[in-house]
Coordinates of C-alpha atoms and ligand atoms in Angstrom, one line a residue:
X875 CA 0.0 0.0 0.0
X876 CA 1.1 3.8 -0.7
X877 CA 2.3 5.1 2.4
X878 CA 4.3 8.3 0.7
X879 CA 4.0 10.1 -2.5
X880 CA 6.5 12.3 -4.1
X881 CA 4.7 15.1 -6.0
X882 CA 6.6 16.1 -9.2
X883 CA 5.0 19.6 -9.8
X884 CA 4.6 22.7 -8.4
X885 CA 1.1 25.3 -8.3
X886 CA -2.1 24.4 -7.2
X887 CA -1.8 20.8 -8.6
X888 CA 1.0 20.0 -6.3
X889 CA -1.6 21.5 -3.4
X890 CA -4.5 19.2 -4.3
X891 CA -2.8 16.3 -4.8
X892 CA -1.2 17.3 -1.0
X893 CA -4.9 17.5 0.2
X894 CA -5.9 14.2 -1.2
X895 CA -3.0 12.6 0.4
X896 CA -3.5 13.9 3.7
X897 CA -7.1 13.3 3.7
X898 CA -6.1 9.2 2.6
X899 CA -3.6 9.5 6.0
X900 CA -0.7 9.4 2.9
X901 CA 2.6 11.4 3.8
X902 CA 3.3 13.9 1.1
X903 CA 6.7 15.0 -0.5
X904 CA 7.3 17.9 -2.3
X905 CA 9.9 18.9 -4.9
X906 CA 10.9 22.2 -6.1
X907 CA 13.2 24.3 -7.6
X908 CA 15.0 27.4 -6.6
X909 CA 12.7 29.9 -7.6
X910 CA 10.3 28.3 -5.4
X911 CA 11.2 28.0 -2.1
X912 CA 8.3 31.0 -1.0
X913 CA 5.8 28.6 -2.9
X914 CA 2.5 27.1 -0.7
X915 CA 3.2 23.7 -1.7
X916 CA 7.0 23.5 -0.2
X917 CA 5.1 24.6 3.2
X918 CA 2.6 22.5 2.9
X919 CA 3.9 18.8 2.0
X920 CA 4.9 17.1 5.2
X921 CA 8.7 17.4 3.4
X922 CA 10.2 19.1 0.5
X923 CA 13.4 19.1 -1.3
X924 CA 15.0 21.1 -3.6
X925 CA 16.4 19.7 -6.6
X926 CA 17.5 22.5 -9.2
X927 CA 17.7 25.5 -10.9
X928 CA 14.6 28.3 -11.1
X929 CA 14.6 26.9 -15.1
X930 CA 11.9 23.6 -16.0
X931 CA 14.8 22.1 -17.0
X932 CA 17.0 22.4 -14.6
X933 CA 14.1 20.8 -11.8
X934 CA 10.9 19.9 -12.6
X935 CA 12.4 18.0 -15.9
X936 CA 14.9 16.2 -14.5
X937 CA 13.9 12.7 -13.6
X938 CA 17.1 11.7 -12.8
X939 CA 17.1 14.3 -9.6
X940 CA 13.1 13.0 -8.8
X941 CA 14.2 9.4 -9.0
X942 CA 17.1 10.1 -7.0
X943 CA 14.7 12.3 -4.3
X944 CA 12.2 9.4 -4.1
X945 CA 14.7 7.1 -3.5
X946 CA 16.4 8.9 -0.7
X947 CA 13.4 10.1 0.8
X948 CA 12.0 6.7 0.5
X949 CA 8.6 6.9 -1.0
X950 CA 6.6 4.5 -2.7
X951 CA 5.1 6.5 -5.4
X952 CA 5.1 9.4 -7.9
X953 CA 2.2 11.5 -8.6
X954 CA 3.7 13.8 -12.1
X955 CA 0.1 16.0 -11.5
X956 CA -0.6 17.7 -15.6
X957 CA 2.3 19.0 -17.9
X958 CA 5.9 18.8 -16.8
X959 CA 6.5 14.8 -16.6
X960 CA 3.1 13.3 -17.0
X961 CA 2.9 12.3 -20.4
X962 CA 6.5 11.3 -20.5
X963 CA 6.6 7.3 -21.1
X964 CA 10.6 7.0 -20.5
X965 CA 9.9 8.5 -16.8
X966 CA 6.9 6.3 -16.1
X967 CA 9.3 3.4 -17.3
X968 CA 11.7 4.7 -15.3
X969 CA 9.4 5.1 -11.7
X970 CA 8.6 1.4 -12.9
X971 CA 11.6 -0.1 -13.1
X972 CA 12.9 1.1 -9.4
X973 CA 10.1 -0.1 -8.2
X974 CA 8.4 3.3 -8.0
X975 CA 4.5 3.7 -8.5
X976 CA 3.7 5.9 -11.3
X977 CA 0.4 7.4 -10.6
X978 CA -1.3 7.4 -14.1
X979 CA -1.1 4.6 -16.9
X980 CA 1.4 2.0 -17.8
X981 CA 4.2 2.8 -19.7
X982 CA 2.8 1.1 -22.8
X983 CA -0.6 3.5 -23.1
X984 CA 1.1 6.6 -22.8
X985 CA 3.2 6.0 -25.6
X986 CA 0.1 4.9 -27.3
X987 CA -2.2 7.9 -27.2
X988 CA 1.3 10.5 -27.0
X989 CA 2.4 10.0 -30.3
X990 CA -1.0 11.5 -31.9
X991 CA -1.3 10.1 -35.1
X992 CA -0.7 6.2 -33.6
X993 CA -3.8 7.3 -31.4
X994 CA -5.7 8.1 -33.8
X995 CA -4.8 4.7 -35.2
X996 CA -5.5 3.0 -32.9
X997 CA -8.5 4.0 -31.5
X998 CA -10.1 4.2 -35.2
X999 CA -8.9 0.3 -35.4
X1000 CA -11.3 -0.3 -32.5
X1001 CA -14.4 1.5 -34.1
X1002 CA -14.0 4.9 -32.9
X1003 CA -15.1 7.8 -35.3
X1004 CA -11.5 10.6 -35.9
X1005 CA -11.2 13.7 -38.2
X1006 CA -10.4 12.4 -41.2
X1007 CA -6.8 13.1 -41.9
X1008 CA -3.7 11.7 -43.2
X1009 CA -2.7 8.1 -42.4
X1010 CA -0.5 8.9 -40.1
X1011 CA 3.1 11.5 -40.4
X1012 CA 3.7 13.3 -43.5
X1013 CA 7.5 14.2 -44.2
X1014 CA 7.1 15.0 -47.9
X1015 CA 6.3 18.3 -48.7
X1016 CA 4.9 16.8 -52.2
X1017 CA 3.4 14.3 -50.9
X1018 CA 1.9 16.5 -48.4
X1019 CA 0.4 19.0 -50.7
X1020 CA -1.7 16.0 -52.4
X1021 CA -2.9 15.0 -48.9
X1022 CA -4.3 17.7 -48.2
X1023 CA -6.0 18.8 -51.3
X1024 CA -7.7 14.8 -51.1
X1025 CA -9.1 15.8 -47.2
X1026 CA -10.1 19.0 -48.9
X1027 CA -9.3 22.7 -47.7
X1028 CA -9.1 24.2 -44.7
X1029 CA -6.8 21.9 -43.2
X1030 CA -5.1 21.8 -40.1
X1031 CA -1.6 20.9 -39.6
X1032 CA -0.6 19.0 -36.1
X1033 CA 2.7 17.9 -34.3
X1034 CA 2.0 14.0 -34.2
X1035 CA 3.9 15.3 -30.3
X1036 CA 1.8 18.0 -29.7
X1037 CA 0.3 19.3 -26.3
X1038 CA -0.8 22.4 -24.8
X1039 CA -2.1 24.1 -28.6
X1040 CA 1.6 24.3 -30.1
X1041 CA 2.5 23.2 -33.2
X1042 CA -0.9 23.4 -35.2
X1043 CA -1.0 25.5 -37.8
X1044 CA -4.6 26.1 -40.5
X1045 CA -4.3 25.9 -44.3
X1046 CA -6.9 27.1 -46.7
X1047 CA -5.1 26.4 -49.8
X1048 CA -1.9 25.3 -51.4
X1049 CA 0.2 28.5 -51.1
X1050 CA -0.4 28.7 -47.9
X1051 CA -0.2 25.0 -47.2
X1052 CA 3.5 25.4 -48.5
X1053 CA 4.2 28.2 -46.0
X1054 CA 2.1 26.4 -42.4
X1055 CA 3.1 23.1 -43.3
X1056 CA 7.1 24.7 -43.0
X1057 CA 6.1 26.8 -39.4
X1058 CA 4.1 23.6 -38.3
X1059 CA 7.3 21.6 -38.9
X1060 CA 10.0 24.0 -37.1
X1061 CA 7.9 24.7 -34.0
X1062 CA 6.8 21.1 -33.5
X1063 CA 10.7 20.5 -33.5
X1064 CA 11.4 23.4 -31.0
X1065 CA 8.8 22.7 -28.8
X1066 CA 8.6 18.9 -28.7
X1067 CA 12.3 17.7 -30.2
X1068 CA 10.0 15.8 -32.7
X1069 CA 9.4 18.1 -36.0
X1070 CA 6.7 14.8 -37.4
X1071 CA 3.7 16.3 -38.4
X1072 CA 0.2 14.7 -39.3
X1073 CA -2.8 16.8 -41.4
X1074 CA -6.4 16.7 -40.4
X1075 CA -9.9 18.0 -41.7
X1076 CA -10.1 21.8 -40.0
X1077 CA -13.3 21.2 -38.3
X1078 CA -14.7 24.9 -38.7
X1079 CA -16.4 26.5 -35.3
X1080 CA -16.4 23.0 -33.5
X1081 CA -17.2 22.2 -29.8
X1082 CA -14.6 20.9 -27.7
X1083 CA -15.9 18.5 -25.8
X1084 CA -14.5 15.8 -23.8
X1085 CA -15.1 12.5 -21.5
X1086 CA -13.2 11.9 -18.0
X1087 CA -12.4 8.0 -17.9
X1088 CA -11.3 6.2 -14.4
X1089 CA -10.1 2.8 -15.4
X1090 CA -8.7 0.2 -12.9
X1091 CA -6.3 -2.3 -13.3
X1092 CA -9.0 -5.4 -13.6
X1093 CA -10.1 -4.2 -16.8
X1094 CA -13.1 -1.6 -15.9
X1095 CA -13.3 1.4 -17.5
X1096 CA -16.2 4.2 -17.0
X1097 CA -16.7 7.4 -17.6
X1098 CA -17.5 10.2 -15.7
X1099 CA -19.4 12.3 -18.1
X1100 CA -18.1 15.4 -20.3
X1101 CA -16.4 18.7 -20.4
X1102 CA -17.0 21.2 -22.1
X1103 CA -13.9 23.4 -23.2
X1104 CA -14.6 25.0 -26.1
X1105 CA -14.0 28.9 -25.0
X1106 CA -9.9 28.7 -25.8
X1107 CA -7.5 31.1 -27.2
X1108 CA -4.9 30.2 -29.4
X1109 CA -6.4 26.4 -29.3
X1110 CA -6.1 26.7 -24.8
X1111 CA -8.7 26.3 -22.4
X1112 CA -9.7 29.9 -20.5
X1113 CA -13.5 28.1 -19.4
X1114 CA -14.2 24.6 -18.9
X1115 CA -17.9 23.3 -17.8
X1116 CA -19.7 20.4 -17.2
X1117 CA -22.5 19.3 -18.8
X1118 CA -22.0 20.9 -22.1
X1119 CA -24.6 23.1 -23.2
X1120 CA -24.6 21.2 -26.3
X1121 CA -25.3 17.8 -24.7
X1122 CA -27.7 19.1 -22.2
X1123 CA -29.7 19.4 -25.4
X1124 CA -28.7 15.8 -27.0
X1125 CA -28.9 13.4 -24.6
X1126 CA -28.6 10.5 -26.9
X1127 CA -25.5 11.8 -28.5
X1128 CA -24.0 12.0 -25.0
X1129 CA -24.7 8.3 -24.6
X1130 CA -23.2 7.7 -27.9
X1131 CA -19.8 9.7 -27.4
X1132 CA -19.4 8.2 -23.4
X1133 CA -19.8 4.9 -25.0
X1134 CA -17.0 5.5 -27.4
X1135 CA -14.5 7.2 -25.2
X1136 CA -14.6 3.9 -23.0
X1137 CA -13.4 2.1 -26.1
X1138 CA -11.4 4.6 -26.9
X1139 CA -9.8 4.3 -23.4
X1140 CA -10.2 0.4 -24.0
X1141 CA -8.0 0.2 -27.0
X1142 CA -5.2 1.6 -25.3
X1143 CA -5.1 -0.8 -22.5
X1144 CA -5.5 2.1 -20.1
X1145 CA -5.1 2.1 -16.8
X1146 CA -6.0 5.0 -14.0
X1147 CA -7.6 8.6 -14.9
X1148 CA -7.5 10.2 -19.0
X1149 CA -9.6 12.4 -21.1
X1150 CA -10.9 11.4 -24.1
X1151 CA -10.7 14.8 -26.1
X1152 CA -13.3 15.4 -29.3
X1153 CA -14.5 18.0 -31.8
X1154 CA -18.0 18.2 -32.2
X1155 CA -19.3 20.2 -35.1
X1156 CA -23.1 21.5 -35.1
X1157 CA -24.5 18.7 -36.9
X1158 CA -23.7 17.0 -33.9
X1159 CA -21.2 14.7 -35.6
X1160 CA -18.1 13.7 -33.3
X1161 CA -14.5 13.2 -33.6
X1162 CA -11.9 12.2 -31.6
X1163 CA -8.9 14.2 -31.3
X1164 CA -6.4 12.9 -28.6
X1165 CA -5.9 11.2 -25.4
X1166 CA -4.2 13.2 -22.5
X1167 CA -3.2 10.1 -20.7
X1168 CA -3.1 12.1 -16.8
X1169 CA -5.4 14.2 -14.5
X1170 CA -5.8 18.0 -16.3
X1171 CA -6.4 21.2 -15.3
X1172 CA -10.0 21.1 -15.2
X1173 CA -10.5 18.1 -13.6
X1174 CA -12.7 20.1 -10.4
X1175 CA -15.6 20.6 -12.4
X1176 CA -16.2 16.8 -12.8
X1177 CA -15.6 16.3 -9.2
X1178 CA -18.3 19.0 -8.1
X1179 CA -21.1 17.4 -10.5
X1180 CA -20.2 13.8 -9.6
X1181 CA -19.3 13.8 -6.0
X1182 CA -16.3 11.8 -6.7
X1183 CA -12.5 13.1 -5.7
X1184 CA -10.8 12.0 -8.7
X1185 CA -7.0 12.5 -7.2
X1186 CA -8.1 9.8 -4.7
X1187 CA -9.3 7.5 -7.4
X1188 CA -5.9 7.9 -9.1
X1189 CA -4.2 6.6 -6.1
X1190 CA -6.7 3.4 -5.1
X1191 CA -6.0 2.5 -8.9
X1192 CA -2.6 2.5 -8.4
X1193 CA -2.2 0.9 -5.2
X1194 CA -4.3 -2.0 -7.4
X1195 CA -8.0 -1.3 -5.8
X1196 CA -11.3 -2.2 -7.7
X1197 CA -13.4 0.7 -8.8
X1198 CA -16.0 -0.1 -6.4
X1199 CA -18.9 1.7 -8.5
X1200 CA -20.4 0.9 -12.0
X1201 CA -21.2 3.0 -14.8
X1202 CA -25.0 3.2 -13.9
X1203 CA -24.4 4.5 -9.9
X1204 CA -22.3 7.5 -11.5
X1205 CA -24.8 10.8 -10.9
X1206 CA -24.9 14.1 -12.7
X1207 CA -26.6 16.3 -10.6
X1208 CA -25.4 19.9 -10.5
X1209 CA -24.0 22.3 -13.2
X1210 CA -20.2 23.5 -12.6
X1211 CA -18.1 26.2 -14.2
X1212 CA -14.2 26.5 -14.1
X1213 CA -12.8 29.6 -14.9
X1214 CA -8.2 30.2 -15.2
X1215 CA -7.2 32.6 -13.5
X1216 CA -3.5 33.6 -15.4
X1217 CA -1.3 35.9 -14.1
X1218 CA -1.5 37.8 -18.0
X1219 CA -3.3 41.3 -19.1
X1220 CA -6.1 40.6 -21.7
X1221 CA -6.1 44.0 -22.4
X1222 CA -2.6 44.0 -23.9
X1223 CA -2.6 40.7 -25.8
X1224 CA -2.6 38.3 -22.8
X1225 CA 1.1 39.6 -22.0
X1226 CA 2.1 37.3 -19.2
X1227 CA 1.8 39.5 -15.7
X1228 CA 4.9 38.1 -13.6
X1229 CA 5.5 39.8 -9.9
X1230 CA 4.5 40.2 -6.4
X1231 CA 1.1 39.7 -5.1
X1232 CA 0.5 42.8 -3.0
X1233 CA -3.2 41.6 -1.9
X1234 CA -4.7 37.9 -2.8
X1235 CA -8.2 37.9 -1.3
X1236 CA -10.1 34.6 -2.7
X1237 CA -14.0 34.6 -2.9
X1238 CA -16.0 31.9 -0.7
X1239 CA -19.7 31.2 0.0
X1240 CA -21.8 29.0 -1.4
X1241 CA -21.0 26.9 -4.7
X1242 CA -17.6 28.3 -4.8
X1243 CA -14.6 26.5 -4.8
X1244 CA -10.9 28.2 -4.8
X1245 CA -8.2 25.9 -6.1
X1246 CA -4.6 28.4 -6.0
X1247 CA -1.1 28.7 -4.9
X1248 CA -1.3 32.0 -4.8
X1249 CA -1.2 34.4 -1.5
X1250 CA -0.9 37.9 -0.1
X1251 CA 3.3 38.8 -1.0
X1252 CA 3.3 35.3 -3.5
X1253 CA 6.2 36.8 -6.3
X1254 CA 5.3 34.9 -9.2
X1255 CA 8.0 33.7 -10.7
X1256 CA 8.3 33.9 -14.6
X1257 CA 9.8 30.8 -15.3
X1258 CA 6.4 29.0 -15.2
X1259 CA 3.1 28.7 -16.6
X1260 CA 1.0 31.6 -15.9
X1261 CA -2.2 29.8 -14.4
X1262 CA -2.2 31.1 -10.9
X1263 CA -5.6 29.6 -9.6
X1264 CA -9.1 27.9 -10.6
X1265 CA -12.3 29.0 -9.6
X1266 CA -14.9 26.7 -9.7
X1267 CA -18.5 27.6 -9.3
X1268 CA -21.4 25.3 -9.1
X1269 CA -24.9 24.7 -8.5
X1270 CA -28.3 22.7 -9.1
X1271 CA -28.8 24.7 -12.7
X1272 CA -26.2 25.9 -15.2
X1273 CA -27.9 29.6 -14.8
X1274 CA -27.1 29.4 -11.2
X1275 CA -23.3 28.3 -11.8
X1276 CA -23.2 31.3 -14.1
X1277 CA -24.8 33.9 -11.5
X1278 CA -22.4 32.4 -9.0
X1279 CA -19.3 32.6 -11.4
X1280 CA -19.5 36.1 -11.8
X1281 CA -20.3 37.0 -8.1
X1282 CA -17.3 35.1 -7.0
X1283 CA -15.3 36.8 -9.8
X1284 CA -16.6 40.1 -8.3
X1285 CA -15.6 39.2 -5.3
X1286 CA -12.0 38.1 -6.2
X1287 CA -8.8 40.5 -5.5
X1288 CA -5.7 40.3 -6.8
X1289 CA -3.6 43.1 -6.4
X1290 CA -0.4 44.1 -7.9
X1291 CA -0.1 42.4 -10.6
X1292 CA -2.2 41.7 -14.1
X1293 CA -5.0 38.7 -14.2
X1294 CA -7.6 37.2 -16.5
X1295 CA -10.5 38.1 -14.0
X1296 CA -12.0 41.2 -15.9
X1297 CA -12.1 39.2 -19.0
X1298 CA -14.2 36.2 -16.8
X1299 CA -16.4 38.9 -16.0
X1300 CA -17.4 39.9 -18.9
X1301 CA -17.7 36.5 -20.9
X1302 CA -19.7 35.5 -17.8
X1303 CA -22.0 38.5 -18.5
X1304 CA -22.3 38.2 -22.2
X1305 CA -25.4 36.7 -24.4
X1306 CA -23.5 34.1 -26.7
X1307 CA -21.7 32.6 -23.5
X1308 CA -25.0 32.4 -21.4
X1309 CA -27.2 31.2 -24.3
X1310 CA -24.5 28.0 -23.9
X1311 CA -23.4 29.1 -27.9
X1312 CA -19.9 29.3 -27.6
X1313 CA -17.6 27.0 -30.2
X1314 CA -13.9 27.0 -30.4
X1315 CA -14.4 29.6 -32.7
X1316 CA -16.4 32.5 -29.6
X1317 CA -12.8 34.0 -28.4
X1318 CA -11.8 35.3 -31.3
X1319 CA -15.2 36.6 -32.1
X1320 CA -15.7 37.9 -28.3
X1321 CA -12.8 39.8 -28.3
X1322 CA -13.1 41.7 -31.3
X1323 CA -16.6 42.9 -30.5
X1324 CA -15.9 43.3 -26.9
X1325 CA -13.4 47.2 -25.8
X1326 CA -10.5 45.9 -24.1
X1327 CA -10.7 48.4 -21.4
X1328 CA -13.2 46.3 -19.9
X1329 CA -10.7 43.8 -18.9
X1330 CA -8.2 46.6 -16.9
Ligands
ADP849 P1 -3.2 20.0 -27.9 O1 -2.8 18.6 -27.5 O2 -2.0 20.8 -28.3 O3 -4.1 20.6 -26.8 P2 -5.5 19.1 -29.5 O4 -5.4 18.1 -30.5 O5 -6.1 18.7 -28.1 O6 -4.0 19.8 -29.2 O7 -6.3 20.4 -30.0 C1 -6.4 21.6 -29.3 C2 -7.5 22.4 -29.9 O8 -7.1 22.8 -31.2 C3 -8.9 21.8 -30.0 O9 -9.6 21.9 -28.8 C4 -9.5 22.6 -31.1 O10 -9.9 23.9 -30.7 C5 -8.3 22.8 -32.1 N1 -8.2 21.7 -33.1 C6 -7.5 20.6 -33.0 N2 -7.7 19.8 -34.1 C7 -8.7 20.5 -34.9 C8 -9.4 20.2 -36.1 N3 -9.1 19.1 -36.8 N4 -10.3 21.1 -36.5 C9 -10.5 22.2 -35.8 N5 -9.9 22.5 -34.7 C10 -9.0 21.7 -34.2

């Protein structure tokens, strides 16, 4: 049985999984780097250890240093929490082979669904519907060009090692197919080490819409219903909510895509807590798009609608227990909004907003929940991602999550520094948003009707 888990992350991720773990009577260690020494989750893990350099890869990267820190502090097993580590296969090998348990899937299914295009393979093999696309990576400029014209223009070129919206660029014709299929190539490389590149059907103004899986190691798989994450910009989430609007209204099409994302998550072999990510367009066709083989960012909103802590699920999986619930005993009964807060400035292009907290004042009450590392005199360090905090709002209707989302956004300070609260505000406040309309397509649209000076 897990007695102690090293947490390999920083943020509010590393504080939730602390929470879980001291609520499951689990000792929690925490690793961080240089530039965090001031941060919440250092003071809060019953230990913490240092093992690098202010830069991702000097500390957070480095599995050699984690390893090495697990093994002298003893611990059983790893939670990687999102980003960073958890999608790397080699380091899950790695925690396997000295005996350490890798909180997330095997080895085997991360490789699986992290190389994009064999995902798509493979969980098309076992029946489930994906954009149409190219068979898999294109290296051929050439041979490239005749793809795409075949799936038929606009197009949309993806790093087969994508993640976090990099390396996708759109094509509407040949000229400037040449050009994106170049960019596509060079910042897949930059970003991921791995310039391979796969083409795909531009779905235009889809829904993002995915399925949280739990999956044990005896072979059952459920879902816990959908997300909804179709406000992004620059193909990220800002809002995530669940039920999706769209759903709410097709019931039988939610049936349909659950019962495919458990194959989905089936074909892989997988094993502990993934997302089965699809596009849905307003015909109400569905395609998948990728597997994030961890727990994400907007995990919370699942967990308020379904009761069920989904960090604790993750570690009773990996300590072998049975999902001791069935698809069926799974209830959706309230409505829940997640809104990021980043430390950036809407009003001047989403410029990240580094420095010191001079007042952090969360909102509470009912329906709210704050999930943050941040704190009155937090500096912010600028070597990370910019998220400072989630605020999740909920309630029995989807109007009431709303009403509360932009109370406890009123109610929010953050002083001192730049955040993405304004801009909440006023999504939260406008028609298209409320009516449940928004696509993938409402940021761009919202921001160019919307004065920026609302957001200072
Ligand atoms: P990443 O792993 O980088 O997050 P995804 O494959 O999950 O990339 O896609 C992220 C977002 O990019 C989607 O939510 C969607 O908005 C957009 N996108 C991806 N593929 C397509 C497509 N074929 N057509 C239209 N939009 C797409």
């Amino acid at each position: 049985m897990i007695q102690k888990i090293l947490i390999a992350n920083r943020g509010e991720i590393a504080l939730r999984i602390i929470r879980a773990c001291r609520e499951m009577g689990i000792k929690s260690m925490a690793v961080y780097s240089e530039a965090d020494v001031q941060s919440l989750h250092v003071q809060l893990a019953d230990e913490a250890i240092c093992i690098g350099g202010p830069k991702s890869s000097d500390s957070y990267l480095r599995a050699d240093r984690i390893i090495s820190a697990a093994e002298i502090a003893d611990v059983d097993a790893i939670h990687p929490g999102y980003g960073f580590l958890s999608e790397n296969a080699k380091f899950a090998e790695q925690c396997e082979s000295c005996n350490i348990k890798f909180i997330g899937p095997k080895s085997k299914s991360i490789r699986i669904m992290g190389d994009k295009a064999i995902a798509k393979d493979t969980v098309r093999k076992a029946g489930v519907i994906t954009v149409p696309g190219s068979d898999g990576p294109i290296e051929n400029e050439t041979e490239a060009v005749k793809v795409a014209r075949k799936i038929g223009y606009p197009v949309i070129i993806k790093a087969v090692a994508g993640g976090g919206g990099r390396g996708m660029r759109i094509a509407h014709n040949d000229v400037s197919f040449a050009k994106e299929f170049h960019v596509a190539r060079n910042e897949a490389e930059k970003a991921f080490g791995n310039g391979s590149v796969y083409i795909e059907k531009y779905i235009e103004k889809p829904r993002h819409i995915e399925f949280q899986i739990l999956a044990d190691s005896h072979g059952k798989v459920l879902h816990l219903g959908e997300r909804d994450c179709s406000v992004q910009r620059r193909h990220q989430k800002l809002i995530e909510e669940s039920p999706s609007p769209f759903l709410i209204a097709h019931p039988d099409l939610r049936k349909k895509m659950g019962k495919a994302a458990v194959k989905a998550a089936e074909a892989a072999e997988y094993e502990n807590a993934g997302t089965i990510e699809f596009l849905v367009d307003a015909k109400g066709n569905y395609y998948f798009i990728e597997m994030n083989t961890r727990i994400q960012v907007e995990h919370p909103v699942t967990e308020e609608v379904t009761g069920i802590d989904l960090i604790k699920q993750q570690i009773n999986i990996a300590n072998g227990a049975k999902l001791d619930f069935d698809q069926g005993d799974i209830k959706f009964e309230k409505h829940a909004i997640e809104c990021r807060i980043n430390a950036e400035d809407p009003a001047r292009n989403f410029i990240p907003s580094p420095g010191t907290i001079s007042l952090y004042y969360p909102p509470g009450g009912l329906g709210v929940r704050v999930d943050s590392h941040a704190y009155s005199g937090y500096t912010i360090p600028p070597h990370y991602d910019s998220m400072i905090g989630k605020l999740i709002c909920f309630g029995p209707t989807r109007k009431i999550a709303l009403q509360r989302s932009y109370r406890a956004l009123s109610e929010y300070l953050i002083r001192g520094i730049k955040t993405t609260i304004p801009l909440h505000k006023a999504i939260m406040s406008d028609p298209v948003f409320i009516d449940g309309k928004a696509t993938t397509a409402y940021m761009e649209d919202f921001m160019s009707r919307t004065p920026t000076d609302l957001f200072t």
